[in-house]
PDB file of C-alpha atoms in Angstrom:
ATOM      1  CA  UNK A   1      21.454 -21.743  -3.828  1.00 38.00           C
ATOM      2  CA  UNK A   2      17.998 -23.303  -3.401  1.00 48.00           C
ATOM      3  CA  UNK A   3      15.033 -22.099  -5.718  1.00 77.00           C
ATOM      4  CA  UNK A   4      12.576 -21.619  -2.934  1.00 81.00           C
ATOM      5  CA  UNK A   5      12.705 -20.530   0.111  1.00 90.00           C
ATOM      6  CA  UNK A   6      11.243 -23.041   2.619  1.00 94.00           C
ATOM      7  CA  UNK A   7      10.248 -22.760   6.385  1.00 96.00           C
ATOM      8  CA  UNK A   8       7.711 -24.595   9.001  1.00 97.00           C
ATOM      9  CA  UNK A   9       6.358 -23.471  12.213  1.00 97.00           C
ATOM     10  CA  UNK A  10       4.684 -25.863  14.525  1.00 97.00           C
ATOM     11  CA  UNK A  11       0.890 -24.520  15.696  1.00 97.00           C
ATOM     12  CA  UNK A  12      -0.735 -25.447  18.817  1.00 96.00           C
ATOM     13  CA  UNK A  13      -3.776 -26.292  17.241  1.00 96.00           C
ATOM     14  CA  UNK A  14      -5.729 -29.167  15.029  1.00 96.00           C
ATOM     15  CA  UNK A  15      -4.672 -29.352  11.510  1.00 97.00           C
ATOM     16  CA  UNK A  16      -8.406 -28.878  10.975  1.00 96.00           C
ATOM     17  CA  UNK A  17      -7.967 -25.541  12.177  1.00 96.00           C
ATOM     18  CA  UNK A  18      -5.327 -24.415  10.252  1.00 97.00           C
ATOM     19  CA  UNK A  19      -7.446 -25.389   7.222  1.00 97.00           C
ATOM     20  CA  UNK A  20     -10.151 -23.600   8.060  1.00 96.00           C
ATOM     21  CA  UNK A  21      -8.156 -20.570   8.538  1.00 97.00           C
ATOM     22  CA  UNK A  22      -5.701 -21.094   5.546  1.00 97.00           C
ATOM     23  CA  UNK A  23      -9.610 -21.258   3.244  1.00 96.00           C
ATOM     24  CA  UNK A  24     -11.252 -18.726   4.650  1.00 96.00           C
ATOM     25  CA  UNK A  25      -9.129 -16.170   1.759  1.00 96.00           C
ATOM     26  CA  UNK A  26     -11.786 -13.040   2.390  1.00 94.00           C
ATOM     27  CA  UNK A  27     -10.415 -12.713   6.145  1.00 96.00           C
ATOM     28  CA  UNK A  28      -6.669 -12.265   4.766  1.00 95.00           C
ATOM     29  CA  UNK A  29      -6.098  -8.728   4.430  1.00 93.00           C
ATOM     30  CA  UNK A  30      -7.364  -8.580   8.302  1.00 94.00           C
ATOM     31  CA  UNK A  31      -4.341 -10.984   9.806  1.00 94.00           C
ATOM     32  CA  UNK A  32      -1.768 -11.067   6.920  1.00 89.00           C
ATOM     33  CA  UNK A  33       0.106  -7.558   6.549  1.00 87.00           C
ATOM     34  CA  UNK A  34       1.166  -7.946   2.988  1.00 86.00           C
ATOM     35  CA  UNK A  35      -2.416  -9.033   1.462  1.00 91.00           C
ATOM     36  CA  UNK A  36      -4.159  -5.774   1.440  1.00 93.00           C
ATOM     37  CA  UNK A  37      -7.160  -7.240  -0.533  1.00 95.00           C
ATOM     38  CA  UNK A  38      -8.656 -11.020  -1.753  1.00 96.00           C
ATOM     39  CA  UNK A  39     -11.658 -11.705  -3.841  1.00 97.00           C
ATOM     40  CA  UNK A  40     -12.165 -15.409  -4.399  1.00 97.00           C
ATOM     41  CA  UNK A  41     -13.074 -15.398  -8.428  1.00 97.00           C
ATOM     42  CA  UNK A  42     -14.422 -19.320  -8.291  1.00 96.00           C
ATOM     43  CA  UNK A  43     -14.772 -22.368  -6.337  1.00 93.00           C
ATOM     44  CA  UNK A  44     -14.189 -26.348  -7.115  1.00 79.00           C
ATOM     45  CA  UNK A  45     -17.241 -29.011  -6.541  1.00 81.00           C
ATOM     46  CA  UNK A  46     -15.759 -29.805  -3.520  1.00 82.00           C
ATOM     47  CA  UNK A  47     -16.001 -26.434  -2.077  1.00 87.00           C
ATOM     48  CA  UNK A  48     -12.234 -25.199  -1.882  1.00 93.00           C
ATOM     49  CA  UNK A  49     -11.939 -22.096  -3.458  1.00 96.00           C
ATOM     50  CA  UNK A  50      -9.984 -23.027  -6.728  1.00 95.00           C
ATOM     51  CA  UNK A  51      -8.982 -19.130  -8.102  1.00 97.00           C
ATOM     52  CA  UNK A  52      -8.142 -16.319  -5.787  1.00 97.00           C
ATOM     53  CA  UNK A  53      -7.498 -12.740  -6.742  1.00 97.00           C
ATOM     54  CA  UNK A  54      -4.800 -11.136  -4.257  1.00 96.00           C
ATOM     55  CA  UNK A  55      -3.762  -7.194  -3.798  1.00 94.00           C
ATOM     56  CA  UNK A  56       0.271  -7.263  -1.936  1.00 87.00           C
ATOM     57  CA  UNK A  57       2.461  -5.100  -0.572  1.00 87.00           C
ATOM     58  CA  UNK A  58       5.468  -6.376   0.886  1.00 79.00           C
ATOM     59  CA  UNK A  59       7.446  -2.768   0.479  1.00 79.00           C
ATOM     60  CA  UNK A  60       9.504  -3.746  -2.240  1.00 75.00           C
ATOM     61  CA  UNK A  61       7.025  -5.734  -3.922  1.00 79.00           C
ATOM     62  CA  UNK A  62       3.125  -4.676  -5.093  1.00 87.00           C
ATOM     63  CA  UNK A  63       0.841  -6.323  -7.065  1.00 91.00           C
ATOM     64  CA  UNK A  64      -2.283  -7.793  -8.036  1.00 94.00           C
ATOM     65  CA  UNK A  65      -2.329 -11.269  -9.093  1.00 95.00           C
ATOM     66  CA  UNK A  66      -4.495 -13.978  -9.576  1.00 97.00           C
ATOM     67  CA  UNK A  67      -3.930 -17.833  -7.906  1.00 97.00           C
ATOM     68  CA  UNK A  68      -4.984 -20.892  -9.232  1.00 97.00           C
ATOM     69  CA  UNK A  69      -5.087 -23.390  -6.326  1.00 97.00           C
ATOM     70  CA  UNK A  70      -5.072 -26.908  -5.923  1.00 96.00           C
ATOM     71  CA  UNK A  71      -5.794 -28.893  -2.332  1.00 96.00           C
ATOM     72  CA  UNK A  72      -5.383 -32.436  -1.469  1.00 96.00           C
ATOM     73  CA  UNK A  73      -6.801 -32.006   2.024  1.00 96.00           C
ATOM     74  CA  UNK A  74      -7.536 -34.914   4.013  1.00 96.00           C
ATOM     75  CA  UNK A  75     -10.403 -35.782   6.700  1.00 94.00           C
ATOM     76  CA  UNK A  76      -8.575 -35.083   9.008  1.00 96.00           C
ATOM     77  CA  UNK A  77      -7.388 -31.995   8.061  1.00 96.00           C
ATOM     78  CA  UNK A  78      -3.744 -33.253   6.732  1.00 98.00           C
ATOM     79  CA  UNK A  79      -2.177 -32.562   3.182  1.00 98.00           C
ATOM     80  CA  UNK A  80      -1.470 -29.426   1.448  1.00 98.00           C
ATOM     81  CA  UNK A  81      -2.389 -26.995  -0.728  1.00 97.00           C
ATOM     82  CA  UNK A  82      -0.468 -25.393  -3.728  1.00 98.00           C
ATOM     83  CA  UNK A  83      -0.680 -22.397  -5.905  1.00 97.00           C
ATOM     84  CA  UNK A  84       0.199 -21.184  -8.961  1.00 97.00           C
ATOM     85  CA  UNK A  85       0.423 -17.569 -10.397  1.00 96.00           C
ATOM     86  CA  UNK A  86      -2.072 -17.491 -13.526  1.00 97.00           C
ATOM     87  CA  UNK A  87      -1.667 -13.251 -13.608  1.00 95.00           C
ATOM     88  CA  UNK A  88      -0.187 -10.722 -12.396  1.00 95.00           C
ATOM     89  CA  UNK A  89       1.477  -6.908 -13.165  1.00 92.00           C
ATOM     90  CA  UNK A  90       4.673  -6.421 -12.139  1.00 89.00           C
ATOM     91  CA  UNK A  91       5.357 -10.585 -11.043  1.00 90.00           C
ATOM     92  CA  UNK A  92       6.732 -13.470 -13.439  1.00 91.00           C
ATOM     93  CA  UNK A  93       6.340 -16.084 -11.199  1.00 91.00           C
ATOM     94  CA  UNK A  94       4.457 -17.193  -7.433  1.00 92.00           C
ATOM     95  CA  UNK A  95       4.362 -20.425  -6.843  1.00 96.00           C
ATOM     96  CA  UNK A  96       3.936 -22.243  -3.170  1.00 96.00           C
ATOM     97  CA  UNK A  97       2.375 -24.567  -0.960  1.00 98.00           C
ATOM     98  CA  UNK A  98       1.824 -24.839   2.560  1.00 98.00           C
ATOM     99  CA  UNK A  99       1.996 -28.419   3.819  1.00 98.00           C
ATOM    100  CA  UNK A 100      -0.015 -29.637   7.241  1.00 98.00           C
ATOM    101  CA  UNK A 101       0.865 -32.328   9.253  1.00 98.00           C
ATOM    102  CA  UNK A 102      -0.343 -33.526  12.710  1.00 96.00           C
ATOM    103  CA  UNK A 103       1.950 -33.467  15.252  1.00 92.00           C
ATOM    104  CA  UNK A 104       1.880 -34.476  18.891  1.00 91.00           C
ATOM    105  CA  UNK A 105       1.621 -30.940  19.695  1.00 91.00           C
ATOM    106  CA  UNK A 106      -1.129 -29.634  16.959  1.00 95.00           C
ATOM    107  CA  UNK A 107       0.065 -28.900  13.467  1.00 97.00           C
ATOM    108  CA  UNK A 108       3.573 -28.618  11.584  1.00 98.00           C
ATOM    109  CA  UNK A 109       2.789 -26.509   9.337  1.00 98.00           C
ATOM    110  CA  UNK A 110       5.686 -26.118   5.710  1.00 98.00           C
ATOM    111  CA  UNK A 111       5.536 -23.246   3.535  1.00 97.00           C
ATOM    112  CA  UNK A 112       7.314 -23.339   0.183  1.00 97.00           C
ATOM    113  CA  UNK A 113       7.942 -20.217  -1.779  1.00 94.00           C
ATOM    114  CA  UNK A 114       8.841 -19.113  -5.208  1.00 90.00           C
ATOM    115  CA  UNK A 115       8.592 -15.725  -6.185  1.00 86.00           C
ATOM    116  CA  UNK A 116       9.960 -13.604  -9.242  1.00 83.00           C
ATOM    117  CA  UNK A 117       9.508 -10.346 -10.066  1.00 82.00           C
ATOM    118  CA  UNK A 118       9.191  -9.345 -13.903  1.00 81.00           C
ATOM    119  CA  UNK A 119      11.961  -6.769 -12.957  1.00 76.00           C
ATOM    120  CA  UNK A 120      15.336  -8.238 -12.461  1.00 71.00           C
ATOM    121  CA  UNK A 121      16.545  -8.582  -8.560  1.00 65.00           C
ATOM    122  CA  UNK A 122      19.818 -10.169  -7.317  1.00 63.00           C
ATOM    123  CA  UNK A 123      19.020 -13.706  -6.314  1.00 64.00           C
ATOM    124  CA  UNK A 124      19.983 -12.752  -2.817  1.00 71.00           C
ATOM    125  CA  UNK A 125      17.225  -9.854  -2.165  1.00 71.00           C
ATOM    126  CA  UNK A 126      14.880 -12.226  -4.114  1.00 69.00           C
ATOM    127  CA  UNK A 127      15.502 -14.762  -1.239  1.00 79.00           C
ATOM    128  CA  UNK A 128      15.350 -12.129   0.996  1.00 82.00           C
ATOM    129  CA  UNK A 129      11.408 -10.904   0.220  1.00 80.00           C
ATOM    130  CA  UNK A 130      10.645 -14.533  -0.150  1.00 82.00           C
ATOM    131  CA  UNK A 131      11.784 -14.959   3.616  1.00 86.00           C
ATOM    132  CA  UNK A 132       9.938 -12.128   4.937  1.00 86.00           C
ATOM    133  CA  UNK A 133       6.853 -13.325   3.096  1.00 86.00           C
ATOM    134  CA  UNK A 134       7.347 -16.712   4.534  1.00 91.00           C
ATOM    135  CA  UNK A 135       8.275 -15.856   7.743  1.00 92.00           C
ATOM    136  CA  UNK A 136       5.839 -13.125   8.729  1.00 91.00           C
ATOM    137  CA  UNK A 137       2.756 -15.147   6.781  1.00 92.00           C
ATOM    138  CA  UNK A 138       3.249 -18.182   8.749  1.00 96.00           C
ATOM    139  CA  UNK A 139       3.680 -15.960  12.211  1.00 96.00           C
ATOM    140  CA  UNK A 140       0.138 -14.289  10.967  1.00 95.00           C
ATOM    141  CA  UNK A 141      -1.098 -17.956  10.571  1.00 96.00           C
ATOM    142  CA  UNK A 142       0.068 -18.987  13.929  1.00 97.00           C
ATOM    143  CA  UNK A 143      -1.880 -15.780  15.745  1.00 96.00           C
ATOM    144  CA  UNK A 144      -5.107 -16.440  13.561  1.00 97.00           C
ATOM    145  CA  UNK A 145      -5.214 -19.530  14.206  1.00 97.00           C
ATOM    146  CA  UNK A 146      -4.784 -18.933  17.659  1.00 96.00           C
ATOM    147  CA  UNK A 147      -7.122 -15.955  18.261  1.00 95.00           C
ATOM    148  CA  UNK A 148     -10.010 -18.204  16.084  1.00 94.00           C
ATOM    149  CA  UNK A 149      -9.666 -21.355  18.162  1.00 91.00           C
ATOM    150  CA  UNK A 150      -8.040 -20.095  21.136  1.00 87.00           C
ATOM    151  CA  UNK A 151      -6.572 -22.857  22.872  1.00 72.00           C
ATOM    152  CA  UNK A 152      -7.759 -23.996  26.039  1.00 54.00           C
ATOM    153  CA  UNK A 153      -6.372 -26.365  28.659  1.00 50.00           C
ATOM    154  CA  UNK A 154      -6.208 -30.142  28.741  1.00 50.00           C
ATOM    155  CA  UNK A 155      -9.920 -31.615  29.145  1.00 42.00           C
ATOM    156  CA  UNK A 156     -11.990 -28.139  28.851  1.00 42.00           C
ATOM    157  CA  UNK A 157     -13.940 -27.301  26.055  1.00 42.00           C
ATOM    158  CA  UNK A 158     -14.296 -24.129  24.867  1.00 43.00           C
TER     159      UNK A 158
END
């Protein structure tokens, strides 16, 4: 059995776009279900914020944690980001990363999650929350994205 749980969704969009989106952590709890509240607690020279403080509720899971993040964006809006769990309550472990690539039709975007509770949980319903966080944060992405850049057709500009 793997030790993440791994999925990617392809975004009609500019990786730039996705970036913008993916940093801009006070505008969470209004597109992503599960993140009821973010405060960004400090922010790297090169203006990325660097520790985030999140507020979740996935149903089975609720917390307040603290991320330390780390992004090797490129110009062109390519790369990834990762995070790493630094606090939390009831949570042992979050660790993930969301990698962007540039495809012919706008942006693959690959989310990677790892996610233990302090309480014990059968790998399987572990797996399970992990998918549903994947799965319905990458959906969010997709409509933010979308409704923040909406996409227009071939040659007009917005």
């Amino acid at each position: 059995m793997p030790d993440r749980t791994e999925s990617s969704m392809q975004i009609p969009a500019p990786a730039p776009h996705v970036v913008e989106v993916l940093a801009d952590f006070p505008a969470y709890a209004s597109w992503n279900r599960e993140v009821k509240q973010v405060e960004v607690l400090s922010t790297e020279g090169d203006g990325w914020p660097d520790r985030v403080r999140f507020e979740l509720d996935t149903g089975m899971i609720k917390d307040t944690y603290v991320l330390d993040y780390d992004w090797h964006i490129a110009h062109d809006g390519t790369g990834s980001l990762s995070w790493e769990m630094v606090e939390a309550r009831t949570l042992r472990d979050l660790v993930g990363s969301y990698t962007i690539t540039s495809s012919p039709s706008g942006t693959l975007v690959t989310y990677r999650l790892t996610l233990r509770p302090k309480v014990p949980m059968l790998g399987a319903l572990r797996r399970k929350v992990e998918q549903m966080v994947v799965t319905s944060s990458l959906t969010s992405l997709r409509e933010r994205v979308l409704q923040v850049h909406p996409a227009t057709p071939e040659g007009e500009t917005p």
